[in-house]
Coordinates of C-alpha atoms in Angstrom, one line a residue:
Chain F
M212 CA -10.7 -44.9 -45.0
S213 CA -10.0 -41.9 -47.3
V214 CA -11.6 -41.7 -50.7
S215 CA -10.0 -39.9 -53.6
L216 CA -12.4 -37.3 -55.0
R217 CA -9.9 -35.8 -57.3
A218 CA -10.0 -36.0 -61.0
V219 CA -6.7 -36.4 -62.8
S220 CA -6.0 -33.0 -64.1
S221 CA -4.0 -32.3 -67.2
V222 CA -1.1 -30.0 -66.4
E223 CA 0.4 -27.8 -69.0
L224 CA 4.1 -28.7 -69.0
P225 CA 6.9 -26.1 -69.2
E226 CA 9.6 -26.5 -71.7
F227 CA 12.2 -29.0 -70.8
D228 CA 15.4 -27.3 -69.8
S229 CA 18.5 -29.4 -69.8
E230 CA 20.4 -27.1 -67.4
V231 CA 17.6 -27.3 -64.8
E232 CA 17.7 -31.1 -65.3
K233 CA 21.4 -31.1 -64.7
Y234 CA 21.0 -28.9 -61.6
L235 CA 18.5 -31.3 -60.1
H236 CA 20.7 -34.3 -60.9
D237 CA 23.7 -32.6 -59.2
L238 CA 21.5 -31.6 -56.3
L239 CA 20.5 -35.3 -55.8
N240 CA 24.1 -36.5 -56.1
S241 CA 25.2 -34.0 -53.5
Q242 CA 22.6 -35.5 -51.1
D243 CA 23.6 -39.1 -51.7
I244 CA 24.5 -41.0 -48.6
S245 CA 27.1 -43.4 -49.8
N246 CA 27.8 -46.8 -48.3
D247 CA 31.3 -45.7 -47.5
G248 CA 30.4 -42.3 -46.1
E249 CA 30.6 -41.1 -42.5
E250 CA 26.8 -40.6 -42.2
L251 CA 26.0 -44.3 -42.7
A252 CA 29.0 -45.4 -40.7
S253 CA 27.8 -43.2 -37.8
L254 CA 24.2 -44.6 -38.1
R255 CA 25.5 -48.1 -38.1
R256 CA 27.5 -47.4 -35.0
G257 CA 24.5 -45.9 -33.4
K258 CA 22.4 -48.9 -34.4
E259 CA 24.8 -51.3 -32.8
I260 CA 24.9 -49.5 -29.6
V261 CA 21.1 -49.2 -29.4
E262 CA 20.5 -52.8 -30.5
R263 CA 23.0 -54.1 -27.9
T264 CA 21.3 -52.0 -25.2
I265 CA 17.9 -53.4 -26.0
R266 CA 19.0 -57.0 -26.3
E267 CA 20.9 -56.9 -23.0
A268 CA 17.9 -55.4 -21.3
F269 CA 15.5 -58.1 -22.6
P270 CA 17.7 -61.2 -23.1
D271 CA 14.7 -63.6 -22.9
S272 CA 12.8 -61.9 -25.8
V273 CA 13.8 -62.3 -29.4
A274 CA 13.2 -58.8 -30.8
T275 CA 13.6 -58.2 -34.6
I276 CA 15.6 -55.0 -35.0
R277 CA 16.1 -53.9 -38.5
I278 CA 16.7 -50.8 -40.5
G279 CA 13.6 -49.1 -41.8
G280 CA 12.6 -45.7 -43.0
S281 CA 14.3 -43.7 -45.7
I282 CA 17.5 -45.7 -45.6
A283 CA 15.6 -48.9 -46.3
K284 CA 13.4 -47.1 -49.0
D285 CA 16.4 -45.5 -50.8
T286 CA 14.9 -42.0 -50.2
A287 CA 17.5 -40.7 -47.7
N288 CA 19.1 -37.4 -48.2
K289 CA 22.3 -36.2 -46.5
E290 CA 20.9 -33.0 -45.1
T291 CA 18.0 -34.7 -43.3
Y292 CA 18.9 -38.2 -42.8
D293 CA 17.4 -40.3 -40.0
L294 CA 17.6 -44.0 -39.1
D295 CA 14.4 -45.7 -38.3
L296 CA 14.9 -48.8 -36.2
P297 CA 11.8 -50.9 -35.9
C298 CA 12.1 -53.1 -32.8
Y299 CA 9.4 -55.7 -33.1
F300 CA 8.8 -58.2 -30.4
P301 CA 7.2 -61.6 -31.1
N302 CA 3.5 -62.4 -30.6
G303 CA 3.6 -64.4 -27.4
G304 CA 6.8 -65.3 -25.5
N305 CA 8.7 -63.3 -23.0
N306 CA 8.1 -59.8 -24.0
P307 CA 8.9 -56.7 -21.9
G308 CA 5.2 -56.1 -21.4
N309 CA 1.7 -57.5 -22.1
T310 CA 0.3 -54.4 -23.8
L311 CA 1.8 -52.3 -26.5
K312 CA 2.0 -49.4 -24.1
E313 CA 3.9 -51.5 -21.6
I314 CA 6.3 -52.6 -24.4
Y315 CA 6.8 -49.0 -25.5
D316 CA 7.4 -47.8 -22.0
A317 CA 9.8 -50.6 -21.2
V318 CA 11.9 -49.9 -24.2
A319 CA 11.8 -46.2 -23.6
N320 CA 12.9 -46.6 -20.0
V321 CA 15.8 -48.9 -21.0
L322 CA 16.9 -46.4 -23.7
G323 CA 16.3 -43.5 -21.4
A324 CA 18.6 -44.9 -18.8
R325 CA 21.4 -45.0 -21.2
F326 CA 20.7 -42.1 -23.7
R327 CA 19.0 -38.8 -23.8
I328 CA 15.7 -39.6 -25.5
K329 CA 12.5 -37.9 -26.6
R330 CA 9.2 -39.9 -26.6
K331 CA 7.2 -39.4 -29.8
T332 CA 3.8 -40.7 -31.0
S333 CA 5.1 -44.2 -31.8
A334 CA 8.8 -43.8 -31.8
I335 CA 11.6 -43.1 -29.3
R336 CA 14.1 -40.5 -30.6
I337 CA 17.7 -41.1 -29.4
L338 CA 19.0 -37.6 -28.8
S339 CA 22.6 -38.3 -27.7
N340 CA 24.9 -41.2 -27.3
E341 CA 25.2 -40.8 -23.6
K342 CA 22.7 -39.7 -20.9
D343 CA 24.5 -36.6 -19.8
S344 CA 26.0 -35.7 -23.2
L345 CA 24.8 -32.6 -24.9
D346 CA 25.9 -33.9 -28.3
L347 CA 23.7 -33.3 -31.2
D348 CA 20.8 -35.5 -32.3
L349 CA 21.9 -39.0 -33.2
H350 CA 19.2 -39.2 -35.9
I351 CA 17.8 -42.5 -34.6
D352 CA 14.2 -43.3 -34.0
V353 CA 13.5 -46.6 -32.3
V354 CA 9.9 -47.9 -33.1
P355 CA 8.8 -50.6 -30.6
G356 CA 6.0 -52.9 -31.7
R357 CA 4.7 -56.4 -31.5
F358 CA 4.0 -58.8 -34.4
V359 CA 0.3 -59.5 -35.0
D360 CA 0.8 -63.2 -35.3
L361 CA 3.5 -65.9 -35.7
S362 CA 3.9 -65.1 -39.4
E363 CA 5.8 -61.9 -38.3
Q364 CA 4.5 -59.9 -41.2
D365 CA 2.1 -57.3 -39.9
C366 CA 2.9 -55.5 -36.7
F367 CA 1.1 -53.4 -34.0
L368 CA 2.6 -50.2 -32.9
C369 CA 1.7 -48.3 -29.7
V370 CA 0.2 -44.8 -30.5
N371 CA 0.7 -42.3 -27.7
D372 CA -1.3 -39.1 -27.3
S373 CA -4.1 -40.2 -29.7
D374 CA -7.7 -41.5 -29.6
R375 CA -6.5 -44.8 -31.0
E376 CA -4.2 -47.0 -28.9
R377 CA -2.5 -48.8 -31.7
L378 CA -2.0 -49.0 -35.4
Q379 CA -1.3 -52.0 -37.5
T380 CA 1.4 -51.7 -40.1
N381 CA 3.8 -53.7 -42.3
L382 CA 7.3 -52.5 -42.9
D383 CA 7.9 -54.6 -46.0
T384 CA 4.8 -53.3 -47.6
H385 CA 5.8 -49.7 -47.0
I386 CA 9.3 -50.3 -48.3
S387 CA 8.2 -52.1 -51.5
H388 CA 5.4 -49.5 -52.1
I389 CA 8.0 -46.7 -52.1
K390 CA 10.9 -48.6 -53.8
G391 CA 8.6 -50.3 -56.3
S392 CA 7.1 -46.9 -57.4
G393 CA 10.1 -46.0 -59.5
L394 CA 9.9 -42.5 -58.0
T395 CA 12.4 -42.7 -55.2
Q396 CA 14.6 -40.0 -56.7
V397 CA 11.7 -37.6 -57.2
I398 CA 10.7 -38.4 -53.6
R399 CA 14.2 -37.4 -52.5
L400 CA 13.9 -34.1 -54.4
V401 CA 10.5 -33.4 -52.8
K402 CA 12.0 -34.1 -49.4
I403 CA 14.7 -31.6 -50.2
W404 CA 11.9 -29.1 -51.0
K405 CA 10.2 -30.0 -47.8
H406 CA 13.3 -29.3 -45.7
R407 CA 14.4 -26.1 -47.4
W408 CA 10.9 -24.6 -47.6
V409 CA 10.0 -25.9 -44.1
I410 CA 6.8 -27.7 -45.4
D411 CA 5.0 -28.8 -42.3
I412 CA 4.0 -32.3 -43.3
K413 CA 5.3 -35.7 -42.1
T414 CA 7.6 -37.5 -44.6
F415 CA 5.3 -40.6 -44.8
P416 CA 2.2 -38.9 -46.3
L417 CA 4.6 -36.8 -48.5
E418 CA 6.0 -40.0 -50.0
L419 CA 2.5 -41.3 -50.6
L420 CA 1.5 -38.0 -52.1
V421 CA 4.3 -38.1 -54.7
I422 CA 3.3 -41.6 -55.8
K423 CA -0.4 -40.7 -55.8
V424 CA 0.1 -37.5 -57.8
L425 CA 2.7 -38.7 -60.3
D426 CA 1.5 -42.3 -61.0
P427 CA -1.1 -41.2 -63.6
Y428 CA 1.7 -39.2 -65.4
R429 CA 4.1 -42.0 -65.6
A430 CA 3.8 -42.5 -69.3
S431 CA 3.7 -38.9 -70.3
V432 CA 6.2 -37.1 -68.0
A433 CA 9.9 -37.8 -67.8
G434 CA 12.8 -36.2 -66.0
F435 CA 13.1 -34.6 -62.6
Q436 CA 12.2 -31.1 -63.7
L437 CA 8.9 -32.0 -65.3
N438 CA 8.0 -34.5 -62.6
L439 CA 8.7 -32.0 -59.8
Y440 CA 6.7 -29.3 -61.7
V441 CA 3.7 -31.5 -62.2
F442 CA 3.8 -32.5 -58.5
L443 CA 3.9 -28.9 -57.3
K444 CA 1.3 -27.8 -59.8
D445 CA -1.1 -30.6 -59.0
L446 CA -0.6 -30.0 -55.3
A447 CA -1.2 -26.2 -55.6
E448 CA -4.5 -26.8 -57.5
T449 CA -5.9 -30.0 -56.1
A450 CA -4.4 -30.8 -52.7
A451 CA -7.8 -30.5 -51.1
F452 CA -9.1 -33.4 -53.3
I453 CA -6.2 -35.8 -52.8
G454 CA -7.0 -38.8 -50.6
L455 CA -4.3 -41.0 -49.2
E456 CA -4.3 -44.5 -47.9
D457 CA -1.8 -46.5 -45.9
P458 CA -0.7 -49.3 -48.2
A459 CA 0.0 -51.5 -45.2
N460 CA -3.5 -51.2 -43.9
P461 CA -5.7 -49.2 -46.2
A462 CA -9.0 -50.1 -44.4
G463 CA -7.7 -49.9 -40.8
N464 CA -5.3 -46.9 -40.6
N465 CA -7.0 -43.5 -40.9
L466 CA -4.4 -41.0 -42.0
H467 CA -6.4 -38.0 -41.0
E468 CA -4.0 -36.9 -38.3
I469 CA -1.2 -36.6 -40.8
W470 CA -3.2 -35.6 -43.9
N471 CA -6.2 -33.3 -43.3
E472 CA -7.8 -30.1 -44.5
K473 CA -5.3 -27.8 -42.6
I474 CA -2.3 -29.6 -44.0
Q475 CA -3.8 -29.7 -47.5
R476 CA -4.4 -25.9 -47.4
Q477 CA -0.9 -25.2 -46.2
I478 CA 0.9 -27.4 -48.6
A479 CA -1.2 -26.1 -51.5
K480 CA -0.2 -22.5 -50.6
Q481 CA 3.5 -23.5 -50.2
A482 CA 3.4 -25.3 -53.5
E483 CA 1.9 -22.2 -55.2
R484 CA 4.6 -20.0 -53.6
T485 CA 7.3 -22.4 -54.8
L486 CA 6.0 -22.3 -58.4
E487 CA 5.9 -18.5 -58.2
S488 CA 9.5 -18.5 -57.0
I489 CA 10.5 -20.8 -59.8
A490 CA 8.8 -18.6 -62.4
L491 CA 10.5 -15.4 -61.0
S492 CA 13.9 -16.6 -59.9
G493 CA 14.5 -20.0 -61.4
W494 CA 14.9 -23.5 -59.9
K495 CA 18.3 -23.0 -58.4
N496 CA 17.3 -19.9 -56.4
T497 CA 14.1 -21.6 -55.3
L498 CA 15.5 -24.9 -54.1
G499 CA 19.0 -23.7 -53.2
G500 CA 22.4 -24.6 -54.3
N501 CA 24.6 -27.7 -53.8
P502 CA 25.5 -27.6 -50.2
E503 CA 28.5 -29.9 -50.6
K504 CA 31.2 -27.3 -50.0
S505 CA 34.5 -27.8 -48.3
K506 CA 34.9 -26.3 -44.9
E507 CA 37.3 -23.8 -46.3
A508 CA 34.9 -22.7 -49.0
K509 CA 32.1 -22.3 -46.4
I510 CA 34.4 -20.2 -44.2
Q511 CA 35.2 -18.1 -47.2
V512 CA 31.5 -17.4 -47.9
L513 CA 31.0 -16.4 -44.2
S514 CA 34.0 -14.1 -44.3
S515 CA 32.7 -12.4 -47.4
I516 CA 29.3 -11.6 -45.9
S517 CA 30.7 -10.6 -42.5
S518 CA 31.3 -7.0 -43.5
G519 CA 27.7 -6.8 -44.6
L520 CA 26.1 -7.6 -41.3
T521 CA 23.9 -4.8 -40.0
T522 CA 24.7 -5.5 -36.4
R523 CA 27.5 -7.0 -34.5
N524 CA 25.7 -8.3 -31.4
K525 CA 27.8 -10.1 -28.8
L526 CA 26.0 -13.2 -27.7
W527 CA 25.2 -13.8 -24.0
A528 CA 23.2 -16.3 -21.9
K529 CA 21.8 -16.4 -18.5
Chain I
M130 CA -0.1 -3.5 -32.3
M131 CA 2.2 -6.1 -33.8
T132 CA 1.0 -9.5 -34.8
P133 CA 2.9 -12.5 -36.3
E134 CA 1.2 -11.9 -39.6
L135 CA 2.2 -8.2 -39.7
F136 CA 5.8 -9.1 -38.7
L137 CA 5.9 -11.7 -41.4
Y138 CA 4.6 -9.3 -44.0
N139 CA 7.5 -7.0 -43.3
V140 CA 10.2 -9.6 -43.5
V141 CA 9.1 -12.3 -46.0
K142 CA 10.6 -10.7 -49.0
Q143 CA 14.1 -11.0 -47.5
F144 CA 13.3 -14.1 -45.6
P145 CA 11.0 -16.0 -47.9
R146 CA 11.3 -19.3 -46.0
L147 CA 9.3 -17.9 -43.0
D148 CA 5.6 -18.3 -42.5
V149 CA 3.1 -18.0 -39.6
G150 CA 2.5 -21.3 -37.9
E151 CA 1.9 -22.8 -34.5
H152 CA 4.8 -23.6 -32.2
A153 CA 4.5 -24.7 -28.6
G154 CA 0.8 -23.8 -28.7
K155 CA 1.3 -20.3 -29.9
Q156 CA 1.1 -18.6 -33.3
M157 CA 4.6 -17.6 -34.2
V158 CA 6.7 -16.6 -37.2
A159 CA 8.5 -19.8 -38.1
G160 CA 10.5 -21.4 -40.8
M161 CA 14.0 -21.4 -42.1
I162 CA 16.7 -18.8 -41.9
E163 CA 19.5 -19.3 -44.4
I164 CA 23.1 -18.1 -43.7
G165 CA 25.2 -17.3 -46.7
R166 CA 24.9 -15.8 -50.1
E167 CA 22.1 -16.4 -52.7
Q168 CA 23.4 -19.7 -54.1
D169 CA 26.0 -20.2 -51.5
I170 CA 24.0 -21.2 -48.4
V171 CA 26.4 -22.4 -45.7
A172 CA 23.9 -23.2 -43.0
R173 CA 20.1 -23.4 -42.5
F174 CA 18.4 -23.1 -39.2
K175 CA 14.8 -23.9 -38.4
I176 CA 13.5 -21.1 -36.1
A177 CA 10.4 -19.8 -34.4
I178 CA 9.9 -16.2 -33.3
D179 CA 7.5 -15.3 -30.6
V180 CA 6.5 -11.8 -31.6
P181 CA 5.2 -9.7 -28.7
S182 CA 2.2 -7.5 -29.4
N183 CA 4.2 -4.4 -28.2
F184 CA 7.2 -5.0 -30.5
P185 CA 9.7 -3.3 -30.5
L186 CA 9.1 -2.3 -26.9
S187 CA 9.6 -5.9 -25.9
I188 CA 12.2 -8.1 -27.5
P189 CA 10.8 -11.1 -29.5
K190 CA 11.9 -14.5 -28.3
V191 CA 13.7 -16.5 -30.9
Y192 CA 14.0 -20.3 -30.8
E193 CA 16.0 -22.8 -32.8
I194 CA 13.5 -25.6 -33.3
G195 CA 15.4 -27.8 -35.8
N196 CA 17.6 -29.4 -33.2
A197 CA 20.7 -28.3 -35.0
L198 CA 22.2 -26.5 -32.1
P199 CA 22.7 -27.7 -28.5
K200 CA 20.7 -25.5 -26.2
T201 CA 23.4 -24.7 -23.7
L202 CA 24.7 -21.5 -22.1
D203 CA 28.0 -22.0 -24.1
R204 CA 26.0 -21.8 -27.3
H205 CA 24.2 -18.8 -25.9
F206 CA 20.8 -20.1 -25.2
M207 CA 18.9 -19.2 -22.1
S208 CA 18.8 -21.9 -19.5
D209 CA 15.2 -21.3 -18.6
D210 CA 13.3 -21.5 -21.9
E211 CA 16.1 -22.3 -24.4
S212 CA 15.5 -19.1 -26.3
A213 CA 18.4 -17.5 -28.2
C214 CA 20.3 -14.9 -26.3
L215 CA 20.8 -12.3 -28.9
F216 CA 22.3 -9.6 -26.7
V217 CA 22.5 -8.5 -23.0
P218 CA 19.3 -6.5 -22.1
E219 CA 21.5 -3.4 -21.6
E220 CA 22.0 -3.4 -25.4
K221 CA 18.3 -3.3 -26.2
H222 CA 18.8 0.4 -27.1
K223 CA 21.1 -0.7 -29.9
Y224 CA 19.3 -3.7 -31.3
C225 CA 15.6 -3.5 -30.5
H226 CA 14.7 0.1 -29.8
S227 CA 11.6 2.2 -30.6
K228 CA 12.6 2.6 -34.3
T229 CA 13.6 -1.0 -34.9
S230 CA 11.5 -2.5 -37.7
P231 CA 10.7 -6.2 -38.0
L232 CA 13.1 -6.4 -40.9
G233 CA 15.8 -4.5 -39.0
F234 CA 15.4 -7.0 -36.1
M235 CA 15.6 -10.0 -38.5
R236 CA 18.6 -8.7 -40.5
G237 CA 20.3 -7.4 -37.4
P238 CA 20.5 -9.4 -34.2
V239 CA 18.6 -12.5 -35.4
Y240 CA 20.8 -13.0 -38.5
G241 CA 23.8 -12.1 -36.5
F242 CA 23.1 -14.7 -33.9
F243 CA 22.7 -17.5 -36.5
F244 CA 25.6 -16.2 -38.5
A245 CA 27.7 -16.5 -35.4
Q246 CA 26.5 -20.0 -34.7
A247 CA 27.3 -21.1 -38.3
C248 CA 30.8 -19.6 -37.9
F249 CA 31.3 -21.3 -34.5
D250 CA 30.3 -24.7 -36.0
L251 CA 33.0 -24.3 -38.6
T252 CA 35.8 -22.6 -36.7
G253 CA 35.1 -23.0 -33.0
K254 CA 35.3 -19.1 -32.7
W255 CA 32.6 -16.5 -32.2
P256 CA 33.1 -13.9 -34.9
L257 CA 31.1 -11.2 -33.3
G258 CA 32.6 -11.8 -29.8
E259 CA 30.7 -13.2 -26.9
R260 CA 30.0 -12.2 -23.4
S261 CA 30.5 -14.4 -20.3
H262 CA 27.4 -16.0 -19.0
G263 CA 25.0 -14.5 -16.5
F264 CA 26.0 -11.7 -14.2
E265 CA 29.7 -11.5 -15.4
G266 CA 28.5 -10.8 -18.9
I267 CA 26.4 -7.9 -17.7
V268 CA 29.3 -6.4 -15.8
E269 CA 31.5 -6.9 -18.9
Y270 CA 29.0 -4.8 -20.8
Y271 CA 29.4 -1.9 -18.4
Y272 CA 33.2 -2.2 -18.5
E273 CA 33.1 -2.0 -22.3
A274 CA 30.5 0.7 -22.7
F275 CA 32.0 3.1 -20.1
G276 CA 35.6 2.1 -20.3
L277 CA 35.7 0.7 -16.7
R278 CA 37.9 -1.9 -15.0
H279 CA 36.5 -2.6 -11.6
P280 CA 33.0 -3.6 -10.3
A281 CA 33.1 -0.7 -7.9
S282 CA 33.2 1.8 -10.7
V283 CA 30.2 0.0 -12.3
L284 CA 28.3 1.0 -9.0
K285 CA 28.8 4.6 -9.9
V286 CA 27.2 4.1 -13.3
L287 CA 24.3 2.2 -11.8
A288 CA 23.8 4.9 -9.2
V289 CA 23.3 7.5 -12.0
L290 CA 21.1 5.0 -13.9
S291 CA 18.9 4.3 -10.9
A292 CA 18.7 8.0 -9.7
Q293 CA 15.2 9.5 -9.9
E294 CA 16.4 12.2 -12.1
M295 CA 19.8 12.5 -13.9
K296 CA 21.4 15.9 -13.9
E297 CA 23.7 16.5 -16.9
R298 CA 26.0 18.7 -14.8
W299 CA 26.9 15.8 -12.6
P300 CA 30.4 14.3 -13.1
C301 CA 30.2 11.4 -15.6
P302 CA 30.4 8.1 -13.7
C303 CA 33.0 6.8 -16.2
G304 CA 35.6 8.7 -14.1
R305 CA 37.3 10.6 -16.9
G306 CA 36.5 13.9 -15.2
N307 CA 34.0 15.4 -17.6
R308 CA 30.4 16.2 -16.9
I309 CA 27.7 13.9 -18.1
R310 CA 26.5 16.4 -20.7
S311 CA 29.8 16.2 -22.6
C312 CA 30.6 12.6 -21.9
H313 CA 28.3 9.5 -21.8
R314 CA 25.0 11.5 -21.8
D315 CA 23.4 9.8 -24.7
L316 CA 24.2 6.3 -23.5
L317 CA 23.0 7.0 -20.0
L318 CA 19.8 8.4 -21.3
K319 CA 19.2 5.4 -23.6
L320 CA 19.8 3.0 -20.8
R321 CA 17.5 4.8 -18.5
A322 CA 14.8 4.9 -21.2
T323 CA 15.1 1.2 -22.1
L324 CA 15.5 -0.6 -18.8
P325 CA 13.6 -0.3 -15.5
T326 CA 15.2 1.3 -12.5
D327 CA 14.8 -2.0 -10.5
R328 CA 17.2 -3.7 -12.8
F329 CA 20.0 -1.2 -12.0
L330 CA 19.3 -1.5 -8.3
N331 CA 19.4 -5.3 -8.4
I332 CA 22.7 -5.4 -10.4
A333 CA 24.2 -2.9 -7.9
A334 CA 23.0 -5.0 -5.0
I335 CA 24.7 -8.1 -6.5
I336 CA 27.9 -6.2 -7.1
R337 CA 28.0 -5.0 -3.6
K338 CA 27.5 -8.5 -2.2
G339 CA 30.0 -9.8 -4.7
I340 CA 32.6 -7.3 -3.7
K341 CA 32.0 -8.2 0.0
H342 CA 32.1 -11.9 -0.8
Q343 CA 35.3 -11.5 -2.9
R344 CA 37.0 -9.6 0.0
V345 CA 36.2 -12.5 2.3
H346 CA 36.5 -15.6 0.0
G347 CA 38.4 -14.4 -3.0
S348 CA 35.7 -15.2 -5.7
V349 CA 32.2 -14.4 -6.7
S350 CA 29.8 -17.0 -5.2
D351 CA 27.4 -19.1 -7.2
E352 CA 24.6 -17.6 -5.2
H353 CA 25.4 -14.2 -6.6
Q354 CA 25.4 -15.6 -10.1
K355 CA 21.9 -17.0 -9.6
L356 CA 20.6 -13.7 -8.1
L357 CA 20.6 -12.3 -11.6

């Protein structure tokens, strides 16, 4: 269990800038995944195919397959969206295996026979919609697990390539912890920062970090600009002292693999660099513009920079 | 001696989203390369660069690690290690020579590669041109560089390139009738300086076998493609 050794620091706040606030609002809007949009439609189609594949392979087992992750938590962004598909088998009954590893392998084998997949620590990434297709990533992670008991609340997941064999979690607890924080939009902005600055940290601890850092400032800090600033400043100065706990299993799940001294040092350095960039070049140049351009507008941008290329290397491959 | 840290130091001002980190068990320069103008970023690619200690004598390997691009020959990734194929080795003297700086390398062939990928994603066309895969691409280079049309004439170029010593008074292998010293002297010298003799001998051997096979069967065999 991790213990917080950090004192709540008081951060000197910059002056509120309505233009910056508007920019951040617009940035968020540009990253919305709308219910009618192609992204969600594509994910739903993918979910249907994956779900059908699993159910046809294990007709005697009643798996609970539901949408999890950022889509369920309302923290999804267009430029980095993923669909987490927890696939939890009941405690007892006709499961694809007796152990968590057997269940994981059975699901991976079934999916691997149909799709191009990549095995991860607890999830199975679906990389294409057909085995031999070289289409791009489908953005779907299937997470096989087994409910702890008949109440079907907590769940065990298999953990590959780790000292521990399993972890206990609760999807609803995670979802309500994030959604109930009131900070989902700030989390989305932080995820945009993570993507555009290539911050090497998993999304899960990052979400917990946002809530842990900003919760004490709830009464005194409002708006995206100030919340983001406080988050970055606190991270830059005190990341090493921030302890994180898994809300679904605070006593049982050690988050050291995804939140440790090395990650703390790196993220503190990157937060510092980001603040320097904001001070020098402003928020828009630091976080980047609104990517929602038309295809024609993007082609125009590329045409305009084409003459400035320093080399015109013809691509090859062997 | 070049290190990832030194390479980064030289490029980070222009490529601020890069850092030194671990990828595939090695320390590499990794991060995001953005294609576009300052506030008009059209595409972002997550990359990792394996910087050799003798850069620029050796060409860094560049990987796209964000899974935004299919790692296929058609998208110009090597089939063995999925590294980006920035140019044919014969063009090393243009894009990664003794005076190439880390920033020159990043702004040049690396940016060019991902610029081309962003263009292809939008238009289906390669704005900087592309070479055929494998051996055919190599031969295309010689055709283009020396104004040739037939594999047999490439053999003459390769004979000069693989000679122990090149005499500038020899007829230029391009076939225009001039001597080397007043024709393709510089290019021939650069190629000889940048690539090992064995390479030219191997390419020549493949061409000879290919010509023979073509006489008999009417096309270049797969085996000859693989020999490269």
